[in-house]
Amino acid sequence: MPARNTVQRQIIIDALRTLANHPTADEVYEAVHAEHPGVGRATVYRTLARLSDEGVVGRVRINNGADRFDHQTFAHYHVRCVCCGRVDDVMAPVLQGIDEAAAAVSEYRIVGYTLQFDGVCPACQAAEKNDEALTA
Amino acid sequence: MPARNTVQRQIIIDALRTLANHPTADEVYEAVHAEHPGVGRATVYRTLARLSDEGVVGRVRINNGADRFDHQTFAHYHVRCVCCGRVDDVMAPVLQGIDEAAAAVSEYRIVGYTLQFDGVCPACQAAEKNDEALTA
DNA sequence: CTTTTTGCAAACCCTTTGCAAGACA
DNA sequence: TGTCTTGCAAAGGGTTTGCAAAAAG
């Protein structure tokens, strides 16, 4: 059953294209709802889930945090700032043969993997330096 | 401030050693609470968090699911069954130089990464075969 | 006209928190 | 004793769900 081309679906796709930097479902909802107060939260969550199932958008799963959505769909990784929660792309070469390596030591049929980096973003690194200067 | 050696702490450590296969905090709570009804859920969550901060136990972060705890603390990966949610160890060699590779293409100071495999466990593979046989 | 989507609100899961009472060192 | 830890219950963040009304094909 192909997805119906509803007004809401298009609004949500457009919002995702407009919003930068991996918005959460709730951020998409806020943006959509601000412009179109009739659109409900459940619709945004349901539609984002469908879109990512269909491969129209990407879903970035974040440890201990809300999932984020990405209008880019090519394979790439993400890094999350442990200080401020910001998420950015990591354009590292995609790991080759890692599924096979896991399959070789497991009884599972491997269907995929998630790799997430944790780090400190430039802004928070700068803030750290300020703190040190003040403390010293 | 070193952790105090409370009765509850020891009970929780023992429960983790006894429980197999990466229990969630709530599963630890159920087990502990069954034996020691006086121990509350908050204590289990707080204590597990401390123990993993101290490196006494491992914490396995699961995408879209409860965190799991592991009395093994050496570095290894995990695979989660997309059908039943079961989590098992993946004793694949730990990736070398991956933090550096990410750091090379990012402005972030990389502090770590999380790698989680998704797959289908042996039991669910068998169940799939049964379904096919019935459908055919 | 049939089936899918929507919107709302309530429910859900997992986890954290405020606070007074209790336990440790 | 002074401080850390506990237990309870309530709140919190993020997401899903039941259902009747509305919209798509």
PDB file of C-alpha atoms (C1' of nucleotides) in Angstrom:
ATOM      1  CA  MET A   1       0.000   0.000   0.000  1.00  0.00           C
ATOM      2  CA  PRO A   2       1.776   3.098  -1.190  1.00  0.00           C
ATOM      3  CA  ALA A   3       1.528   6.111   1.061  1.00  0.00           C
ATOM      4  CA  ARG A   4      -1.232   8.548   0.261  1.00  0.00           C
ATOM      5  CA  ASN A   5      -0.087  11.951  -0.740  1.00  0.00           C
ATOM      6  CA  THR A   6      -1.632  13.936   2.058  1.00  0.00           C
ATOM      7  CA  VAL A   7      -1.186  17.618   2.743  1.00  0.00           C
ATOM      8  CA  GLN A   8       0.409  16.831   6.100  1.00  0.00           C
ATOM      9  CA  ARG A   9       2.934  14.471   4.590  1.00  0.00           C
ATOM     10  CA  GLN A  10       4.150  17.146   2.197  1.00  0.00           C
ATOM     11  CA  ILE A  11       4.278  19.772   4.926  1.00  0.00           C
ATOM     12  CA  ILE A  12       6.408  17.480   7.047  1.00  0.00           C
ATOM     13  CA  ILE A  13       8.787  16.660   4.212  1.00  0.00           C
ATOM     14  CA  ASP A  14       9.183  20.357   3.471  1.00  0.00           C
ATOM     15  CA  ALA A  15       9.820  21.147   7.124  1.00  0.00           C
ATOM     16  CA  LEU A  16      12.526  18.524   7.260  1.00  0.00           C
ATOM     17  CA  ARG A  17      14.205  20.005   4.201  1.00  0.00           C
ATOM     18  CA  THR A  18      14.069  23.453   5.742  1.00  0.00           C
ATOM     19  CA  LEU A  19      15.192  22.576   9.248  1.00  0.00           C
ATOM     20  CA  ALA A  20      18.920  22.158   9.481  1.00  0.00           C
ATOM     21  CA  ASN A  21      21.028  19.968  11.688  1.00  0.00           C
ATOM     22  CA  HIS A  22      19.031  16.840  12.441  1.00  0.00           C
ATOM     23  CA  PRO A  23      15.865  17.980  14.167  1.00  0.00           C
ATOM     24  CA  THR A  24      14.090  15.717  16.605  1.00  0.00           C
ATOM     25  CA  ALA A  25      10.530  14.658  15.864  1.00  0.00           C
ATOM     26  CA  ASP A  26       9.361  17.188  18.383  1.00  0.00           C
ATOM     27  CA  GLU A  27      11.328  19.977  16.769  1.00  0.00           C
ATOM     28  CA  VAL A  28       9.742  19.084  13.450  1.00  0.00           C
ATOM     29  CA  TYR A  29       6.380  19.134  15.167  1.00  0.00           C
ATOM     30  CA  GLU A  30       7.032  22.570  16.659  1.00  0.00           C
ATOM     31  CA  ALA A  31       8.044  23.987  13.307  1.00  0.00           C
ATOM     32  CA  VAL A  32       5.119  22.410  11.489  1.00  0.00           C
ATOM     33  CA  HIS A  33       2.617  23.277  14.161  1.00  0.00           C
ATOM     34  CA  ALA A  34       3.735  26.908  14.236  1.00  0.00           C
ATOM     35  CA  GLU A  35       2.868  27.291  10.560  1.00  0.00           C
ATOM     36  CA  HIS A  36      -0.050  24.855  10.469  1.00  0.00           C
ATOM     37  CA  PRO A  37      -1.714  24.716  13.877  1.00  0.00           C
ATOM     38  CA  GLY A  38      -4.076  22.017  12.698  1.00  0.00           C
ATOM     39  CA  VAL A  39      -1.344  19.405  12.385  1.00  0.00           C
ATOM     40  CA  GLY A  40      -1.052  17.197  15.421  1.00  0.00           C
ATOM     41  CA  ARG A  41       1.952  15.696  17.121  1.00  0.00           C
ATOM     42  CA  ALA A  42       0.889  12.124  16.445  1.00  0.00           C
ATOM     43  CA  THR A  43       0.756  12.818  12.736  1.00  0.00           C
ATOM     44  CA  VAL A  44       4.280  14.151  12.755  1.00  0.00           C
ATOM     45  CA  TYR A  45       5.610  11.137  14.658  1.00  0.00           C
ATOM     46  CA  ARG A  46       3.680   8.689  12.482  1.00  0.00           C
ATOM     47  CA  THR A  47       4.676  10.366   9.261  1.00  0.00           C
ATOM     48  CA  LEU A  48       8.359  10.634  10.146  1.00  0.00           C
ATOM     49  CA  ALA A  49       8.362   6.957  11.051  1.00  0.00           C
ATOM     50  CA  ARG A  50       6.807   6.069   7.705  1.00  0.00           C
ATOM     51  CA  LEU A  51       9.110   8.304   5.735  1.00  0.00           C
ATOM     52  CA  SER A  52      12.150   6.742   7.293  1.00  0.00           C
ATOM     53  CA  ASP A  53      10.770   3.240   6.742  1.00  0.00           C
ATOM     54  CA  GLU A  54      10.264   4.149   3.098  1.00  0.00           C
ATOM     55  CA  GLY A  55      13.786   5.501   2.904  1.00  0.00           C
ATOM     56  CA  VAL A  56      12.601   8.987   1.997  1.00  0.00           C
ATOM     57  CA  VAL A  57      14.367  10.459   4.998  1.00  0.00           C
ATOM     58  CA  GLY A  58      16.970   9.201   7.418  1.00  0.00           C
ATOM     59  CA  ARG A  59      16.482   8.457  11.077  1.00  0.00           C
ATOM     60  CA  VAL A  60      19.413   8.930  13.423  1.00  0.00           C
ATOM     61  CA  ARG A  61      19.085   6.944  16.583  1.00  0.00           C
ATOM     62  CA  ILE A  62      20.670   8.711  19.532  1.00  0.00           C
ATOM     63  CA  ASN A  63      21.662   6.937  22.721  1.00  0.00           C
ATOM     64  CA  ASN A  64      19.608   8.254  25.579  1.00  0.00           C
ATOM     65  CA  GLY A  65      17.997  10.918  23.545  1.00  0.00           C
ATOM     66  CA  ALA A  66      15.276  11.636  21.073  1.00  0.00           C
ATOM     67  CA  ASP A  67      15.694  10.232  17.587  1.00  0.00           C
ATOM     68  CA  ARG A  68      16.646  12.750  14.943  1.00  0.00           C
ATOM     69  CA  PHE A  69      15.632  12.976  11.322  1.00  0.00           C
ATOM     70  CA  ASP A  70      17.680  13.906   8.327  1.00  0.00           C
ATOM     71  CA  HIS A  71      16.649  14.722   4.813  1.00  0.00           C
ATOM     72  CA  GLN A  72      19.957  13.298   3.652  1.00  0.00           C
ATOM     73  CA  THR A  73      19.691   9.586   3.015  1.00  0.00           C
ATOM     74  CA  PHE A  74      23.171   8.549   1.972  1.00  0.00           C
ATOM     75  CA  ALA A  75      25.202   6.524   4.449  1.00  0.00           C
ATOM     76  CA  HIS A  76      27.123   8.551   6.958  1.00  0.00           C
ATOM     77  CA  TYR A  77      27.759   8.618  10.680  1.00  0.00           C
ATOM     78  CA  HIS A  78      26.960  11.074  13.394  1.00  0.00           C
ATOM     79  CA  VAL A  79      28.671  12.547  16.405  1.00  0.00           C
ATOM     80  CA  ARG A  80      26.864  13.880  19.412  1.00  0.00           C
ATOM     81  CA  CYS A  81      28.251  16.525  21.713  1.00  0.00           C
ATOM     82  CA  VAL A  82      28.275  15.143  25.238  1.00  0.00           C
ATOM     83  CA  CYS A  83      27.977  18.685  26.606  1.00  0.00           C
ATOM     84  CA  CYS A  84      25.205  20.325  24.602  1.00  0.00           C
ATOM     85  CA  GLY A  85      23.596  17.413  22.768  1.00  0.00           C
ATOM     86  CA  ARG A  86      24.217  18.865  19.333  1.00  0.00           C
ATOM     87  CA  VAL A  87      24.476  16.291  16.538  1.00  0.00           C
ATOM     88  CA  ASP A  88      26.620  16.648  13.424  1.00  0.00           C
ATOM     89  CA  ASP A  89      27.553  14.555  10.449  1.00  0.00           C
ATOM     90  CA  VAL A  90      30.766  12.573  10.383  1.00  0.00           C
ATOM     91  CA  MET A  91      31.797  12.033   6.800  1.00  0.00           C
ATOM     92  CA  ALA A  92      34.154   9.192   7.592  1.00  0.00           C
ATOM     93  CA  PRO A  93      34.406   6.380   5.075  1.00  0.00           C
ATOM     94  CA  VAL A  94      31.754   3.775   5.746  1.00  0.00           C
ATOM     95  CA  LEU A  95      33.083   0.660   7.434  1.00  0.00           C
ATOM     96  CA  GLN A  96      33.484  -2.245   5.050  1.00  0.00           C
ATOM     97  CA  GLY A  97      32.732  -5.808   5.949  1.00  0.00           C
ATOM     98  CA  ILE A  98      31.714  -5.073   9.485  1.00  0.00           C
ATOM     99  CA  ASP A  99      28.419  -6.937   9.217  1.00  0.00           C
ATOM    100  CA  GLU A 100      30.284  -9.991   7.972  1.00  0.00           C
ATOM    101  CA  ALA A 101      32.806  -9.724  10.787  1.00  0.00           C
ATOM    102  CA  ALA A 102      29.989  -9.698  13.314  1.00  0.00           C
ATOM    103  CA  ALA A 103      28.152 -12.517  11.559  1.00  0.00           C
ATOM    104  CA  ALA A 104      31.309 -14.624  11.679  1.00  0.00           C
ATOM    105  CA  VAL A 105      31.334 -14.604  15.479  1.00  0.00           C
ATOM    106  CA  SER A 106      27.606 -14.726  16.079  1.00  0.00           C
ATOM    107  CA  GLU A 107      24.671 -17.040  15.556  1.00  0.00           C
ATOM    108  CA  TYR A 108      22.598 -14.066  14.463  1.00  0.00           C
ATOM    109  CA  ARG A 109      21.739 -13.139  10.910  1.00  0.00           C
ATOM    110  CA  ILE A 110      23.110  -9.592  10.954  1.00  0.00           C
ATOM    111  CA  VAL A 111      20.904  -7.032   9.259  1.00  0.00           C
ATOM    112  CA  GLY A 112      22.701  -3.826  10.097  1.00  0.00           C
ATOM    113  CA  TYR A 113      24.477  -1.772  12.674  1.00  0.00           C
ATOM    114  CA  THR A 114      24.457   1.617  14.309  1.00  0.00           C
ATOM    115  CA  LEU A 115      27.615   3.569  14.966  1.00  0.00           C
ATOM    116  CA  GLN A 116      27.461   6.771  16.936  1.00  0.00           C
ATOM    117  CA  PHE A 117      30.384   8.896  18.034  1.00  0.00           C
ATOM    118  CA  ASP A 118      30.476  10.934  21.182  1.00  0.00           C
ATOM    119  CA  GLY A 119      32.582  14.033  21.399  1.00  0.00           C
ATOM    120  CA  VAL A 120      32.861  17.657  22.343  1.00  0.00           C
ATOM    121  CA  CYS A 121      31.778  20.169  19.733  1.00  0.00           C
ATOM    122  CA  PRO A 122      33.867  23.244  18.872  1.00  0.00           C
ATOM    123  CA  ALA A 123      31.592  25.591  20.824  1.00  0.00           C
ATOM    124  CA  CYS A 124      31.835  23.487  23.972  1.00  0.00           C
ATOM    125  CA  GLN A 125      35.591  23.115  23.580  1.00  0.00           C
ATOM    126  CA  ALA A 126      35.819  26.908  23.532  1.00  0.00           C
ATOM    127  CA  ALA A 127      33.585  27.116  26.604  1.00  0.00           C
ATOM    128  CA  GLU A 128      35.864  24.647  28.384  1.00  0.00           C
ATOM    129  CA  LYS A 129      38.860  26.871  27.695  1.00  0.00           C
ATOM    130  CA  ASN A 130      37.025  29.839  29.174  1.00  0.00           C
ATOM    131  CA  ASP A 131      36.173  27.880  32.293  1.00  0.00           C
ATOM    132  CA  GLU A 132      39.783  26.888  32.750  1.00  0.00           C
ATOM    133  CA  ALA A 133      40.942  30.462  32.374  1.00  0.00           C
ATOM    134  CA  LEU A 134      38.415  31.622  34.967  1.00  0.00           C
ATOM    135  CA  THR A 135      39.264  28.864  37.417  1.00  0.00           C
ATOM    136  CA  ALA A 136      43.008  29.309  37.139  1.00  0.00           C
TER     137      ALA A 136
ATOM    138  CA  MET B   1      33.701  10.325  47.776  1.00  0.00           C
ATOM    139  CA  PRO B   2      33.989   6.566  47.528  1.00  0.00           C
ATOM    140  CA  ALA B   3      30.703   4.687  47.443  1.00  0.00           C
ATOM    141  CA  ARG B   4      29.440   3.450  50.753  1.00  0.00           C
ATOM    142  CA  ASN B   5      29.182  -0.255  51.101  1.00  0.00           C
ATOM    143  CA  THR B   6      25.453  -0.491  51.656  1.00  0.00           C
ATOM    144  CA  VAL B   7      23.396  -3.648  51.865  1.00  0.00           C
ATOM    145  CA  GLN B   8      21.466  -2.645  48.751  1.00  0.00           C
ATOM    146  CA  ARG B   9      24.580  -2.086  46.718  1.00  0.00           C
ATOM    147  CA  GLN B  10      25.807  -5.575  47.434  1.00  0.00           C
ATOM    148  CA  ILE B  11      22.400  -7.093  46.714  1.00  0.00           C
ATOM    149  CA  ILE B  12      22.318  -5.373  43.345  1.00  0.00           C
ATOM    150  CA  ILE B  13      25.830  -6.454  42.418  1.00  0.00           C
ATOM    151  CA  ASP B  14      24.965 -10.025  43.331  1.00  0.00           C
ATOM    152  CA  ALA B  15      21.757  -9.894  41.301  1.00  0.00           C
ATOM    153  CA  LEU B  16      23.680  -8.721  38.247  1.00  0.00           C
ATOM    154  CA  ARG B  17      26.131 -11.574  38.601  1.00  0.00           C
ATOM    155  CA  THR B  18      23.283 -14.045  38.882  1.00  0.00           C
ATOM    156  CA  LEU B  19      21.085 -12.710  36.101  1.00  0.00           C
ATOM    157  CA  ALA B  20      22.269 -13.769  32.704  1.00  0.00           C
ATOM    158  CA  ASN B  21      22.043 -12.066  29.351  1.00  0.00           C
ATOM    159  CA  HIS B  22      22.129  -8.350  29.924  1.00  0.00           C
ATOM    160  CA  PRO B  23      19.170  -7.549  32.138  1.00  0.00           C
ATOM    161  CA  THR B  24      17.542  -4.146  31.988  1.00  0.00           C
ATOM    162  CA  ALA B  25      17.493  -2.030  35.117  1.00  0.00           C
ATOM    163  CA  ASP B  26      13.887  -2.983  35.578  1.00  0.00           C
ATOM    164  CA  GLU B  27      14.665  -6.675  35.315  1.00  0.00           C
ATOM    165  CA  VAL B  28      17.315  -6.235  37.975  1.00  0.00           C
ATOM    166  CA  TYR B  29      14.765  -4.403  40.071  1.00  0.00           C
ATOM    167  CA  GLU B  30      12.210  -7.202  39.669  1.00  0.00           C
ATOM    168  CA  ALA B  31      14.731  -9.809  40.682  1.00  0.00           C
ATOM    169  CA  VAL B  32      16.012  -7.822  43.638  1.00  0.00           C
ATOM    170  CA  HIS B  33      12.568  -6.758  44.751  1.00  0.00           C
ATOM    171  CA  ALA B  34      11.276 -10.327  44.658  1.00  0.00           C
ATOM    172  CA  GLU B  35      13.921 -11.374  47.188  1.00  0.00           C
ATOM    173  CA  HIS B  36      14.114  -8.114  49.104  1.00  0.00           C
ATOM    174  CA  PRO B  37      10.785  -6.302  48.936  1.00  0.00           C
ATOM    175  CA  GLY B  38      12.198  -3.351  50.823  1.00  0.00           C
ATOM    176  CA  VAL B  39      14.494  -2.304  47.988  1.00  0.00           C
ATOM    177  CA  GLY B  40      13.006   0.377  45.802  1.00  0.00           C
ATOM    178  CA  ARG B  41      13.209   0.946  42.081  1.00  0.00           C
ATOM    179  CA  ALA B  42      15.005   4.272  42.420  1.00  0.00           C
ATOM    180  CA  THR B  43      17.766   2.645  44.402  1.00  0.00           C
ATOM    181  CA  VAL B  44      18.313   0.051  41.716  1.00  0.00           C
ATOM    182  CA  TYR B  45      18.461   2.666  38.975  1.00  0.00           C
ATOM    183  CA  ARG B  46      20.735   4.918  41.004  1.00  0.00           C
ATOM    184  CA  THR B  47      23.023   2.123  42.060  1.00  0.00           C
ATOM    185  CA  LEU B  48      23.359   0.665  38.580  1.00  0.00           C
ATOM    186  CA  ALA B  49      24.195   4.105  37.252  1.00  0.00           C
ATOM    187  CA  ARG B  50      26.891   4.525  39.890  1.00  0.00           C
ATOM    188  CA  LEU B  51      28.308   1.068  39.372  1.00  0.00           C
ATOM    189  CA  SER B  52      28.663   1.661  35.660  1.00  0.00           C
ATOM    190  CA  ASP B  53      30.216   5.088  36.241  1.00  0.00           C
ATOM    191  CA  GLU B  54      32.700   3.431  38.562  1.00  0.00           C
ATOM    192  CA  GLY B  55      33.428   0.767  35.979  1.00  0.00           C
ATOM    193  CA  VAL B  56      32.276  -2.034  38.259  1.00  0.00           C
ATOM    194  CA  VAL B  57      29.670  -3.150  35.726  1.00  0.00           C
ATOM    195  CA  GLY B  58      29.031  -2.388  32.089  1.00  0.00           C
ATOM    196  CA  ARG B  59      26.125  -0.464  30.651  1.00  0.00           C
ATOM    197  CA  VAL B  60      24.904  -1.369  27.197  1.00  0.00           C
ATOM    198  CA  ARG B  61      22.980   1.415  25.532  1.00  0.00           C
ATOM    199  CA  ILE B  62      20.250   0.084  23.289  1.00  0.00           C
ATOM    200  CA  ASN B  63      18.649   2.097  20.531  1.00  0.00           C
ATOM    201  CA  ASN B  64      15.013   2.638  21.344  1.00  0.00           C
ATOM    202  CA  GLY B  65      15.054   0.425  24.333  1.00  0.00           C
ATOM    203  CA  ALA B  66      15.970   0.233  27.949  1.00  0.00           C
ATOM    204  CA  ASP B  67      19.643   0.241  28.831  1.00  0.00           C
ATOM    205  CA  ARG B  68      21.061  -3.104  29.823  1.00  0.00           C
ATOM    206  CA  PHE B  69      23.685  -3.954  32.395  1.00  0.00           C
ATOM    207  CA  ASP B  70      26.435  -6.468  32.229  1.00  0.00           C
ATOM    208  CA  HIS B  71      28.708  -7.790  34.911  1.00  0.00           C
ATOM    209  CA  GLN B  72      31.371  -8.232  32.245  1.00  0.00           C
ATOM    210  CA  THR B  73      33.411  -5.096  31.820  1.00  0.00           C
ATOM    211  CA  PHE B  74      35.860  -5.896  29.045  1.00  0.00           C
ATOM    212  CA  ALA B  75      35.294  -4.243  25.662  1.00  0.00           C
ATOM    213  CA  HIS B  76      32.928  -6.075  23.382  1.00  0.00           C
ATOM    214  CA  TYR B  77      29.965  -5.325  21.153  1.00  0.00           C
ATOM    215  CA  HIS B  78      26.352  -6.352  21.248  1.00  0.00           C
ATOM    216  CA  VAL B  79      23.711  -7.485  18.821  1.00  0.00           C
ATOM    217  CA  ARG B  80      20.020  -7.006  19.345  1.00  0.00           C
ATOM    218  CA  CYS B  81      17.364  -9.204  17.825  1.00  0.00           C
ATOM    219  CA  VAL B  82      15.007  -7.028  15.824  1.00  0.00           C
ATOM    220  CA  CYS B  83      12.220  -9.559  16.400  1.00  0.00           C
ATOM    221  CA  CYS B  84      12.332 -10.361  20.107  1.00  0.00           C
ATOM    222  CA  GLY B  85      14.645  -7.708  21.526  1.00  0.00           C
ATOM    223  CA  ARG B  86      17.097 -10.206  22.946  1.00  0.00           C
ATOM    224  CA  VAL B  87      20.651  -8.897  23.319  1.00  0.00           C
ATOM    225  CA  ASP B  88      23.797 -11.004  23.004  1.00  0.00           C
ATOM    226  CA  ASP B  89      27.515 -10.448  23.003  1.00  0.00           C
ATOM    227  CA  VAL B  90      29.435 -10.091  19.774  1.00  0.00           C
ATOM    228  CA  MET B  91      33.018 -11.097  20.379  1.00  0.00           C
ATOM    229  CA  ALA B  92      34.341  -9.398  17.279  1.00  0.00           C
ATOM    230  CA  PRO B  93      37.754  -7.771  17.480  1.00  0.00           C
ATOM    231  CA  VAL B  94      37.444  -4.209  18.710  1.00  0.00           C
ATOM    232  CA  LEU B  95      37.798  -1.639  15.956  1.00  0.00           C
ATOM    233  CA  GLN B  96      41.175   0.055  15.885  1.00  0.00           C
ATOM    234  CA  GLY B  97      41.701   3.691  15.104  1.00  0.00           C
ATOM    235  CA  ILE B  98      38.069   4.466  14.569  1.00  0.00           C
ATOM    236  CA  ASP B  99      38.065   7.431  16.928  1.00  0.00           C
ATOM    237  CA  GLU B 100      41.011   8.894  15.064  1.00  0.00           C
ATOM    238  CA  ALA B 101      39.295   8.361  11.715  1.00  0.00           C
ATOM    239  CA  ALA B 102      36.260  10.244  12.957  1.00  0.00           C
ATOM    240  CA  ALA B 103      38.376  12.979  14.509  1.00  0.00           C
ATOM    241  CA  ALA B 104      40.153  13.459  11.193  1.00  0.00           C
ATOM    242  CA  VAL B 105      36.937  14.468   9.447  1.00  0.00           C
ATOM    243  CA  SER B 106      35.299  16.345  12.285  1.00  0.00           C
ATOM    244  CA  GLU B 107      35.785  19.471  14.341  1.00  0.00           C
ATOM    245  CA  TYR B 108      34.793  17.535  17.425  1.00  0.00           C
ATOM    246  CA  ARG B 109      37.138  16.160  20.026  1.00  0.00           C
ATOM    247  CA  ILE B 110      36.051  12.526  19.870  1.00  0.00           C
ATOM    248  CA  VAL B 111      35.722  10.825  23.234  1.00  0.00           C
ATOM    249  CA  GLY B 112      34.196   7.501  22.257  1.00  0.00           C
ATOM    250  CA  TYR B 113      31.722   5.636  20.149  1.00  0.00           C
ATOM    251  CA  THR B 114      28.881   3.174  20.370  1.00  0.00           C
ATOM    252  CA  LEU B 115      28.460   0.308  17.941  1.00  0.00           C
ATOM    253  CA  GLN B 116      25.381  -1.841  18.051  1.00  0.00           C
ATOM    254  CA  PHE B 117      24.466  -4.599  15.644  1.00  0.00           C
ATOM    255  CA  ASP B 118      20.930  -5.485  14.669  1.00  0.00           C
ATOM    256  CA  GLY B 119      20.061  -8.977  13.604  1.00  0.00           C
ATOM    257  CA  VAL B 120      17.780 -11.943  13.919  1.00  0.00           C
ATOM    258  CA  CYS B 121      18.548 -14.395  16.677  1.00  0.00           C
ATOM    259  CA  PRO B 122      18.593 -18.163  16.102  1.00  0.00           C
ATOM    260  CA  ALA B 123      15.208 -18.662  17.755  1.00  0.00           C
ATOM    261  CA  CYS B 124      13.549 -16.043  15.586  1.00  0.00           C
ATOM    262  CA  GLN B 125      15.214 -17.434  12.459  1.00  0.00           C
ATOM    263  CA  ALA B 126      13.651 -20.787  13.285  1.00  0.00           C
ATOM    264  CA  ALA B 127      10.289 -19.125  13.858  1.00  0.00           C
ATOM    265  CA  GLU B 128      10.581 -17.466  10.455  1.00  0.00           C
ATOM    266  CA  LYS B 129      11.098 -20.841   8.793  1.00  0.00           C
ATOM    267  CA  ASN B 130       7.975 -22.163  10.465  1.00  0.00           C
ATOM    268  CA  ASP B 131       5.954 -19.209   9.257  1.00  0.00           C
ATOM    269  CA  GLU B 132       7.156 -19.746   5.709  1.00  0.00           C
ATOM    270  CA  ALA B 133       6.240 -23.397   5.832  1.00  0.00           C
ATOM    271  CA  LEU B 134       2.765 -22.568   7.089  1.00  0.00           C
ATOM    272  CA  THR B 135       2.195 -19.825   4.548  1.00  0.00           C
ATOM    273  CA  ALA B 136       3.441 -21.847   1.584  1.00  0.00           C
TER     274      ALA B 136
ATOM    275  C1'  DC C   1     -17.607   4.452  -1.519  1.00  0.00           C
ATOM    276  C1'  DT C   2     -13.673   2.108   0.672  1.00  0.00           C
ATOM    277  C1'  DT C   3      -9.581   2.479   2.886  1.00  0.00           C
ATOM    278  C1'  DT C   4      -6.078   5.186   4.759  1.00  0.00           C
ATOM    279  C1'  DT C   5      -4.863   9.206   7.593  1.00  0.00           C
ATOM    280  C1'  DT C   6      -5.723  12.464  10.824  1.00  0.00           C
ATOM    281  C1'  DG C   7      -6.235  14.804  15.501  1.00  0.00           C
ATOM    282  C1'  DC C   8      -6.910  14.507  20.074  1.00  0.00           C
ATOM    283  C1'  DA C   9      -6.009  12.914  24.477  1.00  0.00           C
ATOM    284  C1'  DA C  10      -4.733   9.464  27.147  1.00  0.00           C
ATOM    285  C1'  DA C  11      -1.554   5.815  27.839  1.00  0.00           C
ATOM    286  C1'  DC C  12       2.966   3.991  27.596  1.00  0.00           C
ATOM    287  C1'  DC C  13       7.909   2.935  28.717  1.00  0.00           C
ATOM    288  C1'  DC C  14      12.016   4.055  30.854  1.00  0.00           C
ATOM    289  C1'  DT C  15      14.229   6.954  33.935  1.00  0.00           C
ATOM    290  C1'  DT C  16      15.080  10.774  37.135  1.00  0.00           C
ATOM    291  C1'  DT C  17      14.007  13.729  41.106  1.00  0.00           C
ATOM    292  C1'  DG C  18      12.425  16.031  45.736  1.00  0.00           C
ATOM    293  C1'  DC C  19      12.304  15.128  50.123  1.00  0.00           C
ATOM    294  C1'  DA C  20      12.109  13.164  54.694  1.00  0.00           C
ATOM    295  C1'  DA C  21      13.663   9.082  57.129  1.00  0.00           C
ATOM    296  C1'  DG C  22      17.286   5.929  57.705  1.00  0.00           C
ATOM    297  C1'  DA C  23      22.064   3.877  57.398  1.00  0.00           C
ATOM    298  C1'  DC C  24      26.952   4.256  57.070  1.00  0.00           C
ATOM    299  C1'  DA C  25      31.677   5.713  58.613  1.00  0.00           C
TER     300       DA C  25
ATOM    301  C1'  DT D   1      27.606  13.032  64.545  1.00  0.00           C
ATOM    302  C1'  DG D   2      27.725  14.506  59.737  1.00  0.00           C
ATOM    303  C1'  DT D   3      26.992  13.035  55.422  1.00  0.00           C
ATOM    304  C1'  DC D   4      25.626   9.742  52.053  1.00  0.00           C
ATOM    305  C1'  DT D   5      21.995   6.630  50.658  1.00  0.00           C
ATOM    306  C1'  DT D   6      17.404   5.040  50.644  1.00  0.00           C
ATOM    307  C1'  DG D   7      12.321   4.648  49.614  1.00  0.00           C
ATOM    308  C1'  DC D   8       8.390   6.516  48.052  1.00  0.00           C
ATOM    309  C1'  DA D   9       5.647   8.685  44.899  1.00  0.00           C
ATOM    310  C1'  DA D  10       5.370  11.981  41.642  1.00  0.00           C
ATOM    311  C1'  DA D  11       7.205  14.094  37.520  1.00  0.00           C
ATOM    312  C1'  DG D  12       9.753  13.975  33.415  1.00  0.00           C
ATOM    313  C1'  DG D  13      11.027  13.123  28.336  1.00  0.00           C
ATOM    314  C1'  DG D  14       9.965  10.786  24.282  1.00  0.00           C
ATOM    315  C1'  DT D  15       6.813   8.111  21.778  1.00  0.00           C
ATOM    316  C1'  DT D  16       2.729   5.245  20.687  1.00  0.00           C
ATOM    317  C1'  DT D  17      -2.174   4.128  20.611  1.00  0.00           C
ATOM    318  C1'  DG D  18      -7.558   3.922  20.468  1.00  0.00           C
ATOM    319  C1'  DC D  19     -11.026   5.896  18.328  1.00  0.00           C
ATOM    320  C1'  DA D  20     -14.199   8.732  15.741  1.00  0.00           C
ATOM    321  C1'  DA D  21     -14.051  12.236  12.131  1.00  0.00           C
ATOM    322  C1'  DA D  22     -11.995  13.680   7.789  1.00  0.00           C
ATOM    323  C1'  DA D  23      -9.609  13.027   3.458  1.00  0.00           C
ATOM    324  C1'  DA D  24      -7.469  10.414  -0.420  1.00  0.00           C
ATOM    325  C1'  DG D  25      -7.983   7.417  -4.362  1.00  0.00           C
TER     326       DG D  25
END
